[in-house]
CSV table of C-alpha atoms in Angstrom, one decimal:
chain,number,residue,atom,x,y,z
A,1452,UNK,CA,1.0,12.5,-7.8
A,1453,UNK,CA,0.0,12.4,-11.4
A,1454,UNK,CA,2.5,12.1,-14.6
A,1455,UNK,CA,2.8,15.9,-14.9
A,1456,UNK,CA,4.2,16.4,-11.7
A,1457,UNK,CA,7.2,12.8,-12.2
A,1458,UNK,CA,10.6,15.1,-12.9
A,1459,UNK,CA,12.0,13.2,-15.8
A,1460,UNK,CA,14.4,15.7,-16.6
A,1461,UNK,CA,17.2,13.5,-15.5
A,1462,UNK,CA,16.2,10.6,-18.6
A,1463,UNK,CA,18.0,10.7,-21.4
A,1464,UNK,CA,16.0,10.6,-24.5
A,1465,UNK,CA,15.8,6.5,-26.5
A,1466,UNK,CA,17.1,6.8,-30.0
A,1467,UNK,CA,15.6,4.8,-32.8
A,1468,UNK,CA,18.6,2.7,-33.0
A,1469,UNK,CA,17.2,1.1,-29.2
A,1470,UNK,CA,13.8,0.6,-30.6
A,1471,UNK,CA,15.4,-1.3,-33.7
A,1472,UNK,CA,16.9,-3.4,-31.1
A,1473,UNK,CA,13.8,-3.8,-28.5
A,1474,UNK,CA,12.0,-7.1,-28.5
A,1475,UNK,CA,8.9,-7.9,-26.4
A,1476,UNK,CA,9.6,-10.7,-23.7
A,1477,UNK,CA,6.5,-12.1,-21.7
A,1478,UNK,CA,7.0,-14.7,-19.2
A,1479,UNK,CA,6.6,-18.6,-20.0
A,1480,UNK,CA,4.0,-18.8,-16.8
A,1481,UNK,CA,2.1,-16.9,-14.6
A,1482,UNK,CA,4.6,-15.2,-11.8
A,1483,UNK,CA,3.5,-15.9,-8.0
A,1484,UNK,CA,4.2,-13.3,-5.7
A,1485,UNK,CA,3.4,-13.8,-1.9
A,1486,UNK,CA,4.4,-11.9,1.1
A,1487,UNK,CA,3.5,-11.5,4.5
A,1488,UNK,CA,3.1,-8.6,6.7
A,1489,UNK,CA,4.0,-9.5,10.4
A,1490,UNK,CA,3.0,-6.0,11.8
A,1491,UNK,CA,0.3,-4.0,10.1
A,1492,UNK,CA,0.4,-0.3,10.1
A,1493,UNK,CA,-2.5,1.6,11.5
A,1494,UNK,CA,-4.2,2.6,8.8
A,1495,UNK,CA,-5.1,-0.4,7.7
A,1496,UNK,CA,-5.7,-2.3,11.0
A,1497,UNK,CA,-8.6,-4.6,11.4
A,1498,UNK,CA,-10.8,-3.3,14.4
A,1499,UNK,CA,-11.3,-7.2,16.2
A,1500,UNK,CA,-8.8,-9.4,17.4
A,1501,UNK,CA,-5.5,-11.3,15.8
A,1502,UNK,CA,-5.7,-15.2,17.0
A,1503,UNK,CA,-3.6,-17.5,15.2
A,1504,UNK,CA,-3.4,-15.0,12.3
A,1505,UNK,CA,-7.0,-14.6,11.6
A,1506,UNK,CA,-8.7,-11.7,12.2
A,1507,UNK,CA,-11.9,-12.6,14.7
């Protein structure tokens, strides 16, 4: 999908008053995000073999 096709009809407009008011916040440390997927969809499964979740 690219940006002309996002319907952001529904967004009201920001006045200047919420720019006057806008401050940039970046975070004190780097943020760690993990996750783990228990059951991989097809597209991206491995072709060999799962043994104690490593891929042979």
């Amino acid at each position: 999908m690219s940006d002309e096709d996002i319907d952001t009809s529904d967004i009201p407009p920001l006045s200047d008053e919420f720019f006057a008011k806008a401050q940039l916040r970046m975070p004190k440390s780097p943020v760690k995000v993990t996750f783990h997927i228990l059951k991989p969809s097809k597209g991206f499964r491995h072709k060999g073999k799962l043994r104690n979740n490593k891929w042979l």
